[in-house]
Amino acid sequence: MCGIVGYVGPAEAAPILLDGLRRLEYRGYDSAGVALGNNGSLEIRKAVGRIQNLAQLIIDEPVHGNRGICHTRWATHGAVTRENAHPHTDQSGRIVLVHNGVIENYEKLREELEREGHVFQSQTDTEVLAHLIGKYAIQLGEPSADHLVEAVRMALREVHGTYGIAVMHRDVPDLLVGARRGSPLVLGVGKGENFLASDPLALVNHTRDVVYLKDFEIVLLRPDNFQIQSLAGDGRDYEISTVDFDAEEASKGDYPHFMLKEIFEQASTVRDAMRGRLSAEEATAKLGGLNMTPSELREVERIILIGCGTAYHAAMVGEYAMETLASLPTEVEVASEFRYRNMPLDKYTLTFVISQSGETADTLAALRESQRKGHRTLGICNNVASTIARESDGGVYMHAGPEIGVAATKSFTSQVTILTLLSLLMGRIRNLSSFDGLRIIEELEQLPDKVARVLEMNPHLPEVAEKYANSHGMLFMGRQFQYPVAMEAALKLKEISYMFCSGYPSAELKHGVIALVNPDTPSVFIAPDDALFEKNASNIQEVRARKGPVIGVGTEGHGALERITDDVLWVPPAPDYLMPVLTIIPLQLLAYHIAVQRGCDVDKPRNLAKSVTVE
Ligand code: AGP
């Protein structure tokens, strides 16, 4: 996934573009570049590495112009080099383009263009698109707005794959052209100036009025106006939305990292996930966004939960919750597997796709595959204007605010909370009594305060982290509701500290995992004081007998756990189905502090991007 920002207006574009890029750096940070148009000239600056390198380059070699496009890259085709950094130009050097997505047929297009004499400077698919636009622009004649848009249109008709692009022509002043298919692109509406970006996050310092472009739409952007057209050329209506967060929410505030800020937001984001969705009067959850009546929900006999990464782990918790609270058969599937397998789906199956960004390519493909088979498919998303949110047949918004740290934290607890609400709703439609429902609601209403209590332990975590920061790896184990927490905790630590980590059901220890136990590989057991504690305790003893260090995550004051572990991270008591919201938090904090102590870039871990919008 990459980040794009464009500007056209009276101001110097460079500072605006850099400010926007910095807010999009979570989308990719291999290299960055900017192109500025200024009275018949095009100036390009590119730098490998973080956006700060580009900013320094622009200080050393200033560029000016009130029209510009820029890009921060997460490499798909071509190594991380300056040549492969965007923007890319056409053969003439007069047209410049930035792109987020994958041109799947770029090799064939490149061969055809090379046969026509085009010479390429990079290994990227994006440069091929730039040359294709340039080829048609020349065919159309003198540079003009109409010719540039038509050249873009002609080129995109030949493209297979996904794109979110911004294009400029040196000799067509005051115009940016944007287009999208499969990669997000938003138009920022200013006063006497207009913007383009991959995410409204890049624009909140300048405007909160935005238009979310849809697939196969093209936008012509000038300082005082804009037009939206279809790829076929006819005009398109549009709706101006107001971004539901401000610049403050999109900044780190007093926190050293977005990840820590977002971990500490969880008491309020868990509360926001429930806000207006609990009815004590009816002893159930109210989820109007499902767009389904109680009788339609009553017909559901099977649930499928689909996601990637953290969203998949939240789905795993949802499976246990749905079976426990609603006695409803539930299956969980990794999105990239679902989209290619031929899973039997009948008319009594209800499918949910879960995605914080709402742009994950595999999850979007799973949504479309499910709908292609005629199945109602609902979404659980955080980004209300995302492609998944817009294309699903309804769903539940997380209202967690922007999650910028690449490692998902508040999105996990928000998704688990929503899946618990869904389980309550389905349970009350099936076999849960109003008494049961009320008891669950009371437990849910206490949850945010319990989250806040767990967060108070943060000052103790650096000391624990220091003991284990240089371990070779870490094993995470739990049973039932805690098995998905083990998986999620392993993902957290591995993706920000680069340690080898894995999550398992505790009992799998005997089936091979115990071979990994050694004094330099601690095991983390998420072992609350529940019906399976004794089973977990046996596993812990098996690890200790082989000199494996053990960190426990347990229920406050449970001495039996403290006696058999080297360190314990405590959480308040809660029902099994709510425990994952609590037990994951100390492990998010442990991962954070270990990564900091290992000198890793917590918010922008190597090789990763916040949302994987390519397959
Ligand atoms: C988790 O920390 C990672 N950021 C990654 O696994 C992420 O959960 C996954 O890519 C799914 O993202 P989504 O929720 O935006 O679809």
mmCIF file of N, CA and C in Angstrom, residues 3-4 17 53 128 133 147 183 217 233 249 262 267 289 310 340 356 364 387 389 487 495 527 529 573 593 607 610-611:
data_model
loop_
_atom_site.group_PDB
_atom_site.id
_atom_site.type_symbol
_atom_site.label_atom_id
_atom_site.label_comp_id
_atom_site.label_asym_id
_atom_site.label_seq_id
_atom_site.Cartn_x
_atom_site.Cartn_y
_atom_site.Cartn_z
ATOM 1 N N GLY A 3 1.038 5.840 -0.237
ATOM 2 C CA GLY A 3 0.293 7.053 0.097
ATOM 3 C C GLY A 3 0.494 8.097 -0.980
ATOM 4 N N ILE A 4 -0.618 8.725 -1.345
ATOM 5 C CA ILE A 4 -0.603 9.766 -2.379
ATOM 6 C C ILE A 4 -1.191 11.048 -1.812
ATOM 7 N N LEU A 17 2.218 19.245 0.701
ATOM 8 C CA LEU A 17 2.419 17.847 0.280
ATOM 9 C C LEU A 17 3.212 17.075 1.330
ATOM 10 N N ASN A 53 13.826 12.107 4.787
ATOM 11 C CA ASN A 53 14.933 12.202 3.806
ATOM 12 C C ASN A 53 14.518 13.086 2.625
ATOM 13 N N VAL A 128 5.152 2.272 -16.376
ATOM 14 C CA VAL A 128 4.507 1.809 -17.621
ATOM 15 C C VAL A 128 3.216 2.592 -17.844
ATOM 16 N N ILE A 133 0.021 6.752 -20.778
ATOM 17 C CA ILE A 133 -0.718 8.019 -20.813
ATOM 18 C C ILE A 133 -0.014 8.994 -21.751
ATOM 19 N N HIS A 147 -7.392 16.800 -23.541
ATOM 20 C CA HIS A 147 -6.506 15.767 -24.091
ATOM 21 C C HIS A 147 -5.851 14.960 -22.963
ATOM 22 N N SER A 183 -8.092 1.067 -5.321
ATOM 23 C CA SER A 183 -7.233 1.691 -4.290
ATOM 24 C C SER A 183 -7.884 3.014 -3.902
ATOM 25 N N GLU A 217 -13.963 6.026 -11.437
ATOM 26 C CA GLU A 217 -14.213 7.464 -11.539
ATOM 27 C C GLU A 217 -12.920 8.224 -11.776
ATOM 28 N N GLY A 233 -16.633 8.723 -19.455
ATOM 29 C CA GLY A 233 -16.620 10.145 -19.822
ATOM 30 C C GLY A 233 -17.850 10.908 -19.396
ATOM 31 N N GLU A 249 -6.978 14.338 16.760
ATOM 32 C CA GLU A 249 -7.134 12.874 16.865
ATOM 33 C C GLU A 249 -6.156 12.175 15.941
ATOM 34 N N GLU A 262 -2.727 4.660 20.951
ATOM 35 C CA GLU A 262 -3.898 3.848 20.587
ATOM 36 C C GLU A 262 -4.154 2.741 21.598
ATOM 37 N N ALA A 267 -9.873 2.170 26.570
ATOM 38 C CA ALA A 267 -11.012 2.278 27.496
ATOM 39 C C ALA A 267 -12.136 3.047 26.796
ATOM 40 N N GLY A 289 -27.335 -1.282 11.914
ATOM 41 C CA GLY A 289 -26.587 -1.263 10.654
ATOM 42 C C GLY A 289 -26.578 -2.596 9.931
ATOM 43 N N THR A 310 -4.794 -9.326 12.459
ATOM 44 C CA THR A 310 -5.493 -9.064 13.718
ATOM 45 C C THR A 310 -6.993 -9.248 13.580
ATOM 46 N N TYR A 340 -10.585 -18.151 -2.433
ATOM 47 C CA TYR A 340 -10.231 -19.149 -3.466
ATOM 48 C C TYR A 340 -10.820 -20.538 -3.182
ATOM 49 N N GLN A 356 -10.274 -3.288 9.789
ATOM 50 C CA GLN A 356 -10.102 -1.950 10.349
ATOM 51 C C GLN A 356 -10.041 -0.907 9.245
ATOM 52 N N LEU A 364 -11.484 -7.600 0.893
ATOM 53 C CA LEU A 364 -12.412 -7.044 -0.105
ATOM 54 C C LEU A 364 -12.777 -8.112 -1.128
ATOM 55 N N THR A 387 -13.823 1.092 1.051
ATOM 56 C CA THR A 387 -14.452 0.288 0.011
ATOM 57 C C THR A 387 -15.283 -0.831 0.613
ATOM 58 N N ALA A 389 -16.649 -0.942 3.585
ATOM 59 C CA ALA A 389 -17.821 -0.381 4.264
ATOM 60 C C ALA A 389 -18.893 -0.024 3.240
ATOM 61 N N MET A 487 -2.521 -15.956 19.749
ATOM 62 C CA MET A 487 -2.183 -15.701 18.346
ATOM 63 C C MET A 487 -1.942 -14.205 18.117
ATOM 64 N N GLU A 495 5.705 -8.470 14.833
ATOM 65 C CA GLU A 495 5.665 -7.448 13.771
ATOM 66 C C GLU A 495 6.340 -6.144 14.188
ATOM 67 N N ALA A 527 -3.500 -17.374 31.236
ATOM 68 C CA ALA A 527 -4.138 -18.404 32.079
ATOM 69 C C ALA A 527 -4.971 -17.750 33.160
ATOM 70 N N ASP A 529 -8.079 -17.237 35.871
ATOM 71 C CA ASP A 529 -8.609 -18.160 36.881
ATOM 72 C C ASP A 529 -9.958 -18.693 36.394
ATOM 73 N N PRO A 573 -10.955 -9.637 37.168
ATOM 74 C CA PRO A 573 -11.833 -10.755 36.772
ATOM 75 C C PRO A 573 -12.918 -10.296 35.812
ATOM 76 N N HIS A 593 6.947 -2.270 24.644
ATOM 77 C CA HIS A 593 8.168 -1.934 25.398
ATOM 78 C C HIS A 593 9.364 -2.769 24.948
ATOM 79 N N ASN A 607 9.240 -3.460 6.462
ATOM 80 C CA ASN A 607 8.552 -4.306 5.475
ATOM 81 C C ASN A 607 7.036 -4.240 5.574
ATOM 82 N N LYS A 610 0.251 -0.320 6.874
ATOM 83 C CA LYS A 610 -0.926 -0.390 7.737
ATOM 84 C C LYS A 610 -2.061 -1.172 7.098
ATOM 85 N N SER A 611 -2.225 -1.005 5.839
ATOM 86 C CA SER A 611 -3.312 -1.736 5.190
ATOM 87 C C SER A 611 -2.764 -2.325 3.895
#
